[in-house]
Coordinates of C-alpha atoms in Angstrom, one line a residue:
Chain A
M1 CA 111.2 -89.4 -66.2
N2 CA 109.6 -85.8 -65.4
K3 CA 109.5 -85.4 -61.5
A4 CA 105.8 -85.4 -61.5
L5 CA 104.6 -88.4 -62.6
L6 CA 106.7 -90.4 -60.3
K7 CA 105.4 -88.4 -57.0
R8 CA 102.5 -88.8 -59.4
L9 CA 103.6 -93.1 -59.4
I10 CA 104.8 -92.9 -55.5
W11 CA 101.2 -91.8 -53.6
T12 CA 99.9 -94.7 -55.4
I13 CA 101.5 -96.6 -52.6
P14 CA 99.2 -95.2 -49.9
T15 CA 95.6 -94.9 -51.7
L16 CA 97.2 -98.4 -51.9
L17 CA 97.3 -99.3 -48.2
G18 CA 94.6 -96.5 -46.8
V19 CA 92.5 -98.5 -48.9
T20 CA 93.2 -101.8 -47.3
V21 CA 92.4 -100.2 -44.6
V22 CA 89.1 -99.3 -45.0
T23 CA 88.4 -102.7 -46.3
F24 CA 90.3 -104.0 -43.1
A25 CA 88.1 -101.5 -40.8
L26 CA 84.6 -102.3 -42.9
V27 CA 85.4 -106.0 -41.2
Q28 CA 86.0 -104.9 -38.1
L29 CA 82.6 -102.6 -38.4
M30 CA 80.4 -105.5 -38.7
P31 CA 78.0 -106.6 -36.2
G32 CA 78.1 -109.9 -34.9
D33 CA 80.6 -112.5 -34.5
P34 CA 82.8 -113.9 -37.5
T35 CA 83.1 -116.4 -35.9
D36 CA 79.9 -118.0 -35.8
I37 CA 79.0 -117.0 -39.3
S38 CA 81.9 -119.0 -40.0
L39 CA 81.1 -121.9 -38.1
R40 CA 76.9 -121.6 -38.9
S41 CA 77.7 -121.4 -42.2
K42 CA 79.6 -125.0 -41.9
G43 CA 76.5 -126.8 -40.4
I44 CA 78.3 -126.5 -36.8
I45 CA 76.6 -125.6 -33.4
P46 CA 79.0 -123.1 -31.7
D47 CA 79.8 -123.9 -28.4
A48 CA 83.6 -122.0 -26.4
V49 CA 85.5 -125.1 -27.4
S50 CA 84.9 -124.3 -31.4
I51 CA 84.6 -120.5 -31.2
A52 CA 88.2 -121.1 -29.2
E53 CA 89.3 -123.4 -31.6
I54 CA 88.3 -121.4 -34.7
R55 CA 89.2 -118.2 -33.3
R56 CA 92.8 -119.1 -33.0
Q57 CA 92.6 -120.6 -36.9
M58 CA 91.5 -117.4 -37.7
G59 CA 93.6 -115.2 -36.1
L60 CA 91.1 -113.3 -34.4
D61 CA 93.1 -113.7 -30.6
Q62 CA 95.9 -111.7 -31.8
P63 CA 96.3 -107.9 -31.9
L64 CA 94.4 -106.3 -34.5
I65 CA 97.1 -105.0 -35.9
A66 CA 98.3 -108.3 -36.1
Q67 CA 95.6 -109.5 -38.0
Y68 CA 95.4 -107.0 -40.5
G69 CA 99.7 -107.4 -41.0
A70 CA 98.5 -111.2 -41.2
W71 CA 96.0 -111.0 -43.1
L72 CA 97.6 -108.0 -45.7
N73 CA 100.1 -110.7 -46.3
E74 CA 97.6 -112.9 -47.3
I75 CA 96.0 -110.7 -49.3
F76 CA 99.2 -109.9 -51.7
H77 CA 99.2 -113.3 -52.1
L78 CA 95.7 -113.4 -53.9
R79 CA 94.9 -115.3 -51.1
L80 CA 91.3 -113.9 -50.6
G81 CA 89.7 -116.7 -48.5
L82 CA 87.5 -119.1 -49.4
S83 CA 83.6 -118.0 -49.3
F84 CA 81.6 -118.2 -46.3
Q85 CA 78.0 -119.2 -48.7
S86 CA 79.6 -121.5 -51.4
G87 CA 83.3 -123.3 -49.3
L88 CA 84.8 -122.1 -53.0
P89 CA 88.1 -119.6 -52.8
V90 CA 86.6 -116.2 -53.1
T91 CA 89.6 -115.7 -56.3
K92 CA 87.4 -118.4 -58.0
E93 CA 84.1 -117.2 -57.8
L94 CA 84.8 -113.8 -59.0
A95 CA 86.4 -115.6 -61.7
L96 CA 83.4 -117.2 -62.4
R97 CA 81.5 -113.8 -62.1
L98 CA 83.9 -111.3 -63.3
P99 CA 84.1 -111.9 -67.1
A100 CA 80.0 -110.9 -67.1
T101 CA 80.1 -108.0 -65.2
L102 CA 82.9 -106.2 -68.0
R103 CA 81.0 -107.3 -70.7
L104 CA 78.7 -105.8 -69.6
M105 CA 80.2 -102.5 -68.8
G106 CA 81.3 -103.0 -72.6
A107 CA 78.8 -103.0 -73.3
S108 CA 77.0 -100.1 -71.6
F109 CA 80.3 -97.9 -71.9
A110 CA 79.2 -98.2 -76.1
V111 CA 76.4 -97.3 -75.5
A112 CA 77.3 -94.1 -74.0
C113 CA 79.3 -93.8 -76.0
I114 CA 77.7 -93.8 -79.6
L115 CA 74.5 -91.7 -78.2
A116 CA 76.9 -89.4 -76.4
V117 CA 78.9 -88.4 -78.6
P118 CA 76.9 -87.6 -81.9
A119 CA 74.8 -85.5 -78.9
G120 CA 77.8 -83.3 -78.0
I121 CA 78.9 -82.7 -81.0
V122 CA 75.3 -81.7 -82.6
S123 CA 74.8 -79.3 -79.5
A124 CA 77.9 -78.0 -79.8
W125 CA 77.9 -76.6 -83.4
Y126 CA 74.1 -75.9 -82.9
K127 CA 74.8 -73.9 -79.9
Q128 CA 72.1 -71.6 -78.4
Q129 CA 70.0 -73.4 -81.0
H130 CA 66.7 -75.7 -81.2
L131 CA 69.0 -78.8 -81.5
D132 CA 71.1 -77.3 -78.6
H133 CA 68.7 -76.9 -76.2
A134 CA 66.9 -80.4 -77.2
V135 CA 70.1 -82.4 -76.8
R136 CA 70.6 -80.3 -73.5
F137 CA 67.2 -81.7 -71.7
L138 CA 67.4 -85.1 -73.1
S139 CA 70.6 -85.0 -71.0
I140 CA 69.3 -83.4 -68.1
L141 CA 66.1 -86.3 -68.5
G142 CA 68.8 -89.1 -68.4
A143 CA 71.5 -88.5 -65.5
S144 CA 67.7 -87.3 -63.4
L145 CA 66.3 -90.8 -64.4
P146 CA 67.2 -93.7 -61.3
H147 CA 68.4 -96.9 -62.7
F148 CA 65.7 -99.4 -61.2
W149 CA 63.5 -97.3 -62.7
I150 CA 64.0 -97.2 -66.0
G151 CA 65.1 -101.2 -65.6
A152 CA 61.8 -101.3 -64.5
M153 CA 60.0 -99.5 -67.4
L154 CA 62.1 -100.9 -69.9
I155 CA 61.6 -104.6 -68.2
Y156 CA 57.2 -103.2 -68.1
L157 CA 57.8 -102.4 -72.0
F158 CA 59.8 -104.6 -74.1
C159 CA 58.6 -108.0 -72.0
I160 CA 55.7 -107.4 -70.6
R161 CA 54.0 -105.4 -72.5
T162 CA 55.0 -106.3 -76.1
N163 CA 57.8 -109.4 -75.6
L164 CA 60.5 -108.4 -77.7
L165 CA 63.7 -109.2 -75.8
P166 CA 64.6 -111.8 -72.8
M167 CA 64.2 -110.2 -69.3
M168 CA 66.8 -112.2 -67.0
G169 CA 70.1 -112.8 -67.3
D170 CA 72.9 -113.1 -69.4
G171 CA 72.4 -114.7 -72.9
G172 CA 72.5 -114.1 -76.6
I173 CA 73.4 -110.3 -78.0
M174 CA 68.8 -109.4 -76.8
N175 CA 69.8 -109.2 -73.1
Y176 CA 72.4 -106.8 -73.4
I177 CA 70.0 -104.6 -74.6
M178 CA 68.4 -103.7 -71.6
P179 CA 71.2 -103.3 -68.6
S180 CA 73.3 -101.9 -70.9
I181 CA 71.1 -98.8 -71.7
T182 CA 69.6 -98.8 -67.7
M183 CA 73.7 -98.5 -67.1
A184 CA 74.5 -96.0 -70.0
A185 CA 71.6 -93.2 -69.8
G186 CA 73.3 -91.2 -66.8
M187 CA 77.1 -91.2 -68.2
A188 CA 75.3 -91.1 -71.5
A189 CA 74.7 -87.7 -70.0
V190 CA 77.6 -86.7 -69.1
Y191 CA 79.9 -87.5 -71.9
A192 CA 77.1 -85.4 -74.3
R193 CA 78.1 -82.9 -72.2
M194 CA 81.6 -82.7 -71.5
L195 CA 82.4 -82.9 -75.5
R196 CA 80.4 -79.5 -75.8
A197 CA 82.3 -78.0 -73.0
G198 CA 84.8 -79.7 -74.3
M199 CA 84.7 -78.4 -78.1
L200 CA 82.4 -74.7 -77.4
E201 CA 86.4 -73.8 -75.9
A202 CA 88.0 -75.5 -78.6
I203 CA 86.3 -73.2 -81.0
A204 CA 86.5 -70.4 -79.1
D205 CA 90.8 -71.1 -79.2
P206 CA 92.5 -68.5 -80.9
H207 CA 94.2 -72.2 -82.6
Y208 CA 90.6 -72.4 -84.4
K209 CA 89.8 -69.3 -85.9
A210 CA 93.3 -69.3 -87.4
A211 CA 92.5 -72.4 -88.4
R212 CA 89.8 -71.3 -90.1
A213 CA 91.3 -68.5 -92.1
R214 CA 94.0 -70.7 -93.5
G215 CA 90.6 -71.9 -94.7
I216 CA 90.8 -75.5 -93.7
K217 CA 87.7 -77.5 -95.3
Q218 CA 84.6 -77.6 -93.1
S219 CA 85.2 -81.4 -92.4
R220 CA 88.3 -80.7 -91.7
L221 CA 87.8 -78.4 -89.2
I222 CA 85.1 -79.6 -86.8
V223 CA 87.2 -83.3 -87.1
Q224 CA 90.9 -81.9 -86.5
H225 CA 90.4 -78.6 -85.0
A226 CA 86.9 -78.4 -82.4
I227 CA 86.6 -82.5 -81.6
R228 CA 90.3 -83.6 -81.1
P229 CA 90.8 -81.3 -78.8
A230 CA 88.1 -81.9 -77.3
L231 CA 88.6 -85.5 -76.9
L232 CA 91.6 -85.2 -75.0
P233 CA 89.9 -83.9 -71.3
F234 CA 87.4 -86.8 -72.3
I235 CA 89.7 -89.6 -71.2
T236 CA 89.7 -87.9 -67.5
V237 CA 85.8 -88.6 -67.9
I238 CA 85.4 -92.3 -69.0
G239 CA 88.4 -92.9 -65.5
N240 CA 85.6 -91.5 -63.6
S241 CA 83.0 -93.5 -65.5
F242 CA 84.6 -96.9 -64.6
G243 CA 83.4 -96.7 -60.7
Y244 CA 80.4 -95.4 -61.3
F245 CA 79.7 -97.8 -64.0
W246 CA 81.1 -100.5 -61.1
G247 CA 78.8 -99.2 -58.8
S248 CA 76.0 -99.2 -60.5
S249 CA 76.7 -102.3 -62.0
I250 CA 75.2 -104.1 -58.9
I251 CA 71.5 -102.6 -59.2
V252 CA 71.6 -103.0 -62.5
E253 CA 72.4 -106.5 -62.2
A254 CA 70.0 -107.4 -59.2
I255 CA 66.7 -105.6 -62.1
F256 CA 68.0 -108.2 -64.9
S257 CA 69.5 -111.0 -62.9
W258 CA 72.8 -110.6 -64.4
P259 CA 75.4 -112.9 -63.5
G260 CA 78.3 -111.1 -62.0
V261 CA 79.4 -109.2 -59.4
G262 CA 77.2 -106.8 -58.7
R263 CA 74.8 -109.6 -58.0
L264 CA 77.7 -112.1 -55.6
M265 CA 77.2 -108.6 -53.9
I266 CA 74.4 -108.3 -53.1
D267 CA 73.6 -111.5 -52.0
A268 CA 77.6 -111.6 -50.1
I269 CA 75.6 -108.9 -47.7
F270 CA 72.7 -110.3 -47.1
N271 CA 74.2 -113.4 -45.9
R272 CA 76.7 -111.4 -44.3
D273 CA 79.3 -113.1 -46.3
Y274 CA 82.7 -111.4 -45.1
P275 CA 85.3 -112.5 -47.2
V276 CA 83.2 -112.2 -50.0
I277 CA 82.5 -108.1 -49.5
Q278 CA 86.4 -107.7 -48.3
A279 CA 87.4 -108.9 -52.0
I280 CA 84.8 -107.2 -53.9
T281 CA 85.2 -104.0 -51.9
L282 CA 88.9 -104.3 -52.7
L283 CA 89.0 -105.4 -55.9
T284 CA 86.5 -102.4 -57.1
A285 CA 88.7 -99.6 -54.8
A286 CA 92.3 -101.5 -56.8
C287 CA 90.5 -101.4 -60.2
V288 CA 89.6 -97.4 -59.8
I289 CA 93.4 -96.6 -58.2
V290 CA 94.8 -98.6 -61.2
V291 CA 92.7 -96.6 -64.0
N292 CA 93.1 -93.3 -62.8
L293 CA 97.0 -93.9 -62.8
A294 CA 96.3 -95.5 -66.9
V295 CA 94.1 -92.2 -66.4
D296 CA 97.2 -89.9 -65.8
L297 CA 99.4 -91.8 -68.2
I298 CA 98.0 -91.3 -71.1
Y299 CA 97.8 -87.9 -71.0
Y300 CA 101.1 -87.3 -69.9
W301 CA 102.1 -89.5 -72.7
L302 CA 99.5 -87.7 -75.5
D303 CA 99.8 -84.3 -73.9
P304 CA 103.1 -82.3 -74.5
R305 CA 102.2 -79.5 -72.2
I306 CA 101.9 -82.1 -69.3
R307 CA 105.6 -83.3 -70.0
A308 CA 106.8 -80.3 -69.9
E309 CA 105.1 -78.6 -67.2
G310 CA 103.9 -81.8 -65.0
G311 CA 101.1 -79.2 -64.2
R312 CA 98.5 -81.3 -63.7
Y313 CA 99.9 -83.3 -61.1
E314 CA 100.5 -80.3 -59.3
E315 CA 97.6 -80.9 -56.8
L316 CA 99.6 -83.7 -55.2
Chain B
M1 CA 53.4 -41.5 -61.0
R2 CA 56.6 -41.9 -60.1
N3 CA 56.7 -44.9 -59.5
F4 CA 55.0 -46.3 -61.8
N5 CA 57.5 -46.9 -64.9
I6 CA 57.2 -49.2 -67.3
Q7 CA 61.0 -50.6 -67.4
R8 CA 61.1 -50.6 -63.5
I9 CA 58.0 -52.8 -63.4
R10 CA 59.3 -55.0 -65.8
K11 CA 62.8 -55.5 -63.4
M12 CA 60.2 -56.5 -61.2
A13 CA 58.9 -59.6 -63.4
G14 CA 62.2 -59.5 -64.5
A15 CA 63.8 -60.5 -60.6
I16 CA 60.6 -62.7 -59.6
G17 CA 60.8 -64.8 -63.1
N18 CA 64.2 -65.7 -63.0
P19 CA 65.8 -65.1 -59.0
L20 CA 69.2 -66.4 -60.2
G21 CA 70.0 -64.6 -63.1
N22 CA 70.2 -67.6 -65.4
K23 CA 67.1 -69.4 -66.3
I24 CA 67.8 -72.7 -66.3
A25 CA 68.8 -72.4 -62.4
S26 CA 66.2 -70.5 -61.6
S27 CA 63.2 -73.2 -63.3
G28 CA 65.1 -75.6 -61.0
L29 CA 64.9 -73.5 -57.9
Y30 CA 60.9 -73.4 -58.4
I31 CA 60.4 -77.2 -59.3
L32 CA 62.5 -77.4 -55.5
L33 CA 60.7 -74.8 -54.0
M34 CA 57.1 -75.5 -55.1
V35 CA 57.8 -79.3 -54.2
I36 CA 58.2 -78.3 -50.9
V37 CA 55.7 -76.4 -50.4
V38 CA 53.5 -79.0 -51.0
G39 CA 56.0 -81.8 -48.9
I40 CA 55.3 -79.6 -46.2
L41 CA 51.3 -78.5 -46.8
A42 CA 50.9 -82.7 -47.3
P43 CA 48.9 -83.3 -44.3
M44 CA 46.2 -80.6 -46.3
I45 CA 46.3 -81.7 -49.0
A46 CA 46.9 -85.5 -48.9
P47 CA 43.2 -87.2 -49.9
H48 CA 43.8 -90.0 -47.8
D49 CA 45.3 -91.0 -44.8
P50 CA 48.6 -92.5 -46.0
L51 CA 49.0 -95.4 -43.6
A52 CA 45.4 -96.6 -43.5
V53 CA 45.4 -99.4 -45.4
N54 CA 42.3 -100.6 -46.1
L55 CA 42.7 -104.2 -48.7
T56 CA 39.6 -103.7 -49.8
A57 CA 40.4 -101.6 -51.5
K58 CA 43.6 -103.3 -53.0
L59 CA 45.4 -102.1 -55.8
L60 CA 43.0 -100.3 -57.8
P61 CA 43.0 -98.5 -61.0
P62 CA 43.3 -94.2 -61.0
S63 CA 40.2 -92.6 -60.6
L64 CA 38.4 -89.8 -58.6
E65 CA 38.8 -91.2 -55.7
Y66 CA 42.9 -92.0 -55.1
P67 CA 44.1 -89.9 -58.3
L68 CA 46.2 -92.6 -58.6
G69 CA 45.0 -95.4 -57.1
T70 CA 45.7 -97.5 -54.3
D71 CA 48.2 -99.8 -53.6
Q72 CA 48.8 -103.6 -52.7
M73 CA 48.0 -102.5 -49.0
G74 CA 45.2 -100.6 -50.2
R75 CA 46.9 -97.4 -49.5
C76 CA 45.9 -93.6 -51.8
V77 CA 49.3 -94.3 -53.9
F78 CA 49.1 -90.2 -54.3
S79 CA 48.3 -89.4 -50.9
R80 CA 51.5 -91.8 -50.1
I81 CA 54.0 -89.8 -53.1
I82 CA 53.0 -86.1 -51.5
S83 CA 53.5 -87.4 -47.3
G84 CA 56.9 -89.2 -48.4
T85 CA 57.9 -85.6 -49.7
M86 CA 59.6 -84.3 -46.8
A87 CA 60.9 -87.8 -45.5
S88 CA 62.3 -87.8 -49.3
L89 CA 63.5 -84.6 -49.3
V90 CA 65.3 -83.9 -45.6
M91 CA 67.8 -86.7 -45.5
P92 CA 69.7 -85.8 -48.9
L93 CA 69.8 -82.0 -47.4
T94 CA 70.5 -82.8 -43.9
A95 CA 73.1 -85.3 -45.9
M96 CA 74.4 -82.5 -47.1
A97 CA 74.7 -79.6 -44.5
L98 CA 76.7 -82.6 -42.7
I99 CA 79.9 -83.0 -46.1
L100 CA 79.5 -79.4 -45.9
L101 CA 80.7 -78.8 -41.9
I102 CA 83.1 -81.5 -42.8
G103 CA 84.7 -81.5 -45.9
M104 CA 84.9 -77.8 -46.6
P105 CA 87.3 -77.0 -43.3
L106 CA 89.4 -80.0 -44.1
G107 CA 89.8 -78.8 -46.9
V108 CA 91.0 -75.1 -46.5
I109 CA 92.6 -75.9 -43.4
A110 CA 94.3 -79.1 -45.7
G111 CA 94.7 -76.1 -48.2
Y112 CA 96.4 -73.2 -46.8
Y113 CA 98.5 -74.5 -43.9
G114 CA 99.4 -77.7 -45.9
G115 CA 102.4 -79.8 -45.2
V116 CA 102.6 -83.3 -43.1
F117 CA 98.5 -82.8 -41.8
D118 CA 97.0 -81.8 -45.8
R119 CA 99.4 -85.0 -47.1
I120 CA 97.3 -86.9 -44.2
I121 CA 94.5 -85.5 -45.1
M122 CA 95.0 -86.1 -49.0
V123 CA 95.6 -89.7 -48.6
V124 CA 92.8 -90.3 -46.2
V125 CA 90.6 -88.1 -48.9
N126 CA 92.3 -90.2 -52.2
T127 CA 91.2 -93.5 -50.3
M128 CA 88.0 -92.5 -49.6
L129 CA 87.4 -91.7 -53.4
S130 CA 89.1 -95.2 -54.7
F131 CA 85.5 -96.6 -53.8
P132 CA 82.8 -95.9 -55.5
N133 CA 80.2 -93.8 -54.6
L134 CA 77.6 -96.4 -53.8
L135 CA 79.4 -99.5 -53.9
L136 CA 80.5 -97.9 -50.2
A137 CA 77.0 -96.6 -49.9
I138 CA 75.5 -100.3 -50.1
V139 CA 78.4 -102.3 -47.9
L140 CA 77.8 -99.7 -44.7
T141 CA 73.9 -99.7 -45.4
G142 CA 74.5 -104.0 -46.0
F143 CA 76.6 -103.7 -42.7
L144 CA 75.0 -101.8 -40.2
G145 CA 71.1 -102.3 -40.9
P146 CA 68.4 -100.6 -43.1
G147 CA 67.6 -97.1 -40.5
T148 CA 67.2 -93.7 -40.9
L149 CA 70.5 -92.8 -39.3
H150 CA 72.7 -95.7 -41.0
I151 CA 71.9 -93.9 -44.4
L152 CA 72.3 -90.5 -42.8
L153 CA 75.7 -91.9 -41.5
A154 CA 77.0 -93.9 -44.7
V155 CA 76.2 -91.0 -47.1
V156 CA 78.5 -88.8 -45.5
A157 CA 80.9 -91.2 -45.1
V158 CA 81.2 -91.9 -49.0
W159 CA 80.3 -87.9 -50.0
W160 CA 82.3 -86.2 -47.9
A161 CA 86.3 -86.4 -49.5
K162 CA 84.5 -84.6 -52.3
Y163 CA 84.7 -81.7 -51.0
T164 CA 87.7 -81.8 -49.2
R165 CA 89.3 -82.8 -52.3
I166 CA 87.0 -79.9 -54.3
V167 CA 88.1 -76.7 -51.0
R168 CA 91.9 -78.0 -51.0
G169 CA 92.4 -77.4 -54.4
M170 CA 90.5 -73.6 -54.8
T171 CA 92.3 -73.1 -51.8
L172 CA 96.1 -74.1 -53.0
S173 CA 95.3 -71.3 -56.0
L174 CA 93.2 -69.0 -53.6
K175 CA 95.5 -68.3 -50.9
E176 CA 98.3 -66.8 -53.5
K177 CA 95.7 -64.4 -54.5
P178 CA 96.9 -60.9 -54.0
Y179 CA 93.9 -59.4 -52.1
V180 CA 94.6 -62.7 -49.4
K181 CA 98.0 -61.1 -49.8
A182 CA 97.8 -57.9 -48.9
S183 CA 94.7 -58.9 -46.5
R184 CA 98.1 -60.8 -44.8
G185 CA 100.1 -58.2 -45.0
C186 CA 97.7 -56.1 -42.8
G187 CA 97.9 -58.3 -40.3
S188 CA 95.0 -60.5 -40.5
S189 CA 95.2 -63.5 -38.3
D190 CA 95.1 -67.2 -40.3
V191 CA 91.3 -68.1 -39.3
W192 CA 90.1 -64.2 -40.2
L193 CA 91.6 -64.9 -44.0
M194 CA 90.2 -68.8 -44.5
F195 CA 87.4 -68.0 -43.0
R196 CA 86.7 -64.7 -44.6
H197 CA 88.9 -64.5 -47.7
I198 CA 89.3 -68.4 -49.4
V199 CA 85.8 -69.6 -48.2
P200 CA 83.8 -67.2 -49.7
G201 CA 85.8 -67.8 -52.3
T202 CA 85.4 -71.6 -52.2
V203 CA 81.3 -71.0 -52.5
P204 CA 79.6 -70.8 -56.3
T205 CA 81.7 -73.7 -57.1
V206 CA 80.3 -75.8 -53.7
L207 CA 77.5 -74.7 -54.4
V208 CA 76.8 -76.1 -58.2
F209 CA 78.2 -80.0 -57.1
S210 CA 75.8 -79.4 -53.4
A211 CA 73.3 -79.1 -55.7
L212 CA 73.8 -82.0 -58.1
D213 CA 74.7 -84.2 -55.4
V214 CA 71.6 -83.6 -53.9
G215 CA 70.5 -85.3 -56.9
R216 CA 72.4 -87.9 -56.7
M217 CA 72.1 -88.8 -52.8
I218 CA 68.2 -89.1 -53.6
L219 CA 69.0 -91.3 -56.9
A220 CA 71.7 -93.2 -54.4
I221 CA 69.2 -93.0 -51.6
S222 CA 66.2 -94.8 -53.6
G223 CA 69.0 -97.5 -55.0
L224 CA 69.4 -98.6 -51.1
A225 CA 65.8 -98.8 -50.8
F226 CA 65.1 -100.7 -54.6
L227 CA 67.6 -103.6 -52.8
G228 CA 65.8 -103.6 -49.2
L229 CA 68.9 -101.3 -47.4
G230 CA 66.1 -98.7 -47.7
V231 CA 64.4 -96.6 -44.6
A232 CA 61.8 -99.1 -43.3
P233 CA 58.4 -98.9 -44.4
P234 CA 55.7 -97.8 -43.3
S235 CA 56.6 -94.9 -43.9
P236 CA 55.9 -93.4 -46.8
E237 CA 59.4 -93.2 -48.8
W238 CA 59.5 -92.4 -52.6
G239 CA 62.7 -95.1 -52.8
A240 CA 60.5 -97.6 -50.4
M241 CA 58.1 -97.2 -52.6
L242 CA 59.4 -98.0 -55.7
S243 CA 61.0 -101.1 -53.7
D244 CA 57.6 -102.2 -52.9
G245 CA 56.3 -101.5 -55.9
R246 CA 59.0 -103.3 -57.9
H247 CA 56.9 -106.9 -57.2
Y248 CA 53.7 -105.9 -59.5
L249 CA 55.4 -105.1 -62.2
Q250 CA 53.7 -106.9 -64.3
T251 CA 50.2 -106.4 -62.5
A252 CA 50.2 -102.5 -61.8
P253 CA 53.3 -100.7 -62.8
R254 CA 52.1 -97.3 -62.4
L255 CA 53.1 -98.2 -58.5
L256 CA 56.7 -98.1 -59.4
L257 CA 56.0 -95.8 -62.5
S258 CA 54.4 -92.3 -60.1
P259 CA 57.4 -92.9 -57.3
G260 CA 59.5 -92.7 -60.0
L261 CA 57.9 -89.5 -61.6
A262 CA 58.0 -88.0 -58.2
I263 CA 61.5 -89.0 -57.6
L264 CA 61.9 -87.4 -61.6
L265 CA 60.9 -84.4 -60.7
V266 CA 63.4 -83.9 -58.0
M267 CA 66.5 -85.1 -60.0
A268 CA 65.3 -83.2 -62.8
A269 CA 65.5 -79.6 -60.6
C270 CA 68.2 -80.7 -58.5
N271 CA 70.4 -80.8 -61.8
L272 CA 68.6 -77.9 -63.6
L273 CA 69.9 -75.7 -60.6
G274 CA 73.1 -77.1 -60.6
E275 CA 73.8 -76.4 -64.7
G276 CA 72.2 -73.7 -64.6
L277 CA 74.1 -72.4 -61.6
R278 CA 77.4 -73.7 -63.4
D279 CA 76.7 -71.6 -66.5
A280 CA 76.0 -68.3 -64.8
L281 CA 78.9 -68.8 -61.1
D282 CA 81.5 -69.6 -64.5
V283 CA 82.6 -73.1 -63.0
K284 CA 84.2 -75.1 -64.6
R285 CA 85.7 -78.4 -64.3

């Protein structure tokens, strides 16, 4: 194994620890007493005795660092606490909601690719011509539209005016159309731009000229020597878009009443259900770290130049 | 007749029409300037008081008196949109200034000195970048409560790390450049090297990213408003208007349409400026 890659793996550990510190600190930032919220959520009127009792139960009488240690131990054993709102274990709530969000993210990713891949290729191939200008105009438009605005306009056009699509919830395939388009619009613009830039770079590369000079068939030339090299940096963008999709799912799920993690998050924020907020924040950051690590490993596997030099991880 | 030179006039006209040397970037800049002028002149242009409630004239369709109709409280939507311009623009611009003020020096110092300080900064930066922007902003404003200052705080807390990372990465390569080494050889101090020679080298890249990010911030702030975590009404602000308007999607969709188009215009301007500058200054990534 390459030394730089090993370094990359090792540096993931402090980042993960940092994420737990931030998540823990967020709850300390929260105004209001968690014991008070916890008691009220169980229907107990807080008084001095019950507060002292629950403080001891929750370990809040311990110093902060001990609290953090105890919490970290719980997290490590995947015990994320009980939701104040429902009284169920947070892990159970998450397991219930996660599939819906992941399905929506998958659908959005597919829509973004369906829109962006042909657009990016066409745009690069007809560089500085009408088609390219049209694609670039559309991609700037796509990146400029607020999610909820696209969502609201889609609902207005397809539900209120024409009644073509179901408006809310997670049901059949028709239910995916509007939320996934809403979520994909911004990312499709980024994908198309990246693909265009990558292809133009590949076309400017000497190896492309050499391939063309050899007289390779044009379709093969485009696929093998222009698109293929452009796909490598694309993997990084896909990794980055994971966090973006996850973040925007909060808003998209709120618009379309999608029964996923995003809705759980919003409900939790308005109800100050801090075990749920903490769990979702932590889960998200951990997923982002794992996805980024996976992207780097895929790179390592795909690109022999990196295996030789370790150049990509030099920054760390 | 010395000044009457057709080429010179053409050049001047070119400078006015295309001040940034890139048509896309220049058009973005002009749209932004236009929006800012409208925002400054809002009290003079607005046909009505943006706060005047008139319940007898609520939810009116567009007319000569009310160019974009009225909202659920009979306030003039057109007046509210142009009066909300400054509120909608000042916050992201202030946030961006603060982010650069925090992010750039940290990045330069970390990249320049390296060592333990660099390690610590990078762990903090990588930690912050592991949280999706929108998620962290929502959690922070959710905890701190709505309000201009809290939103500003949340946006800065979420975004600064990106600039530290960008500037640090550039510092690592810039400090090895011959002109920096030459200056060091002449006995320049560390502070001089960092701020006279390295920081200017990072400016083009930072400029491109900040133009794009101001747009993204407007989007994020309006997203917070949509979720009910935004600036408190009744002060006119586009995100808050959208948030109010969503209850009238069935009866008066124009209440959503017009602030959405205002956001779209500014966002598109930021994106044009950013993408144009990216081409013009040849910024990668």
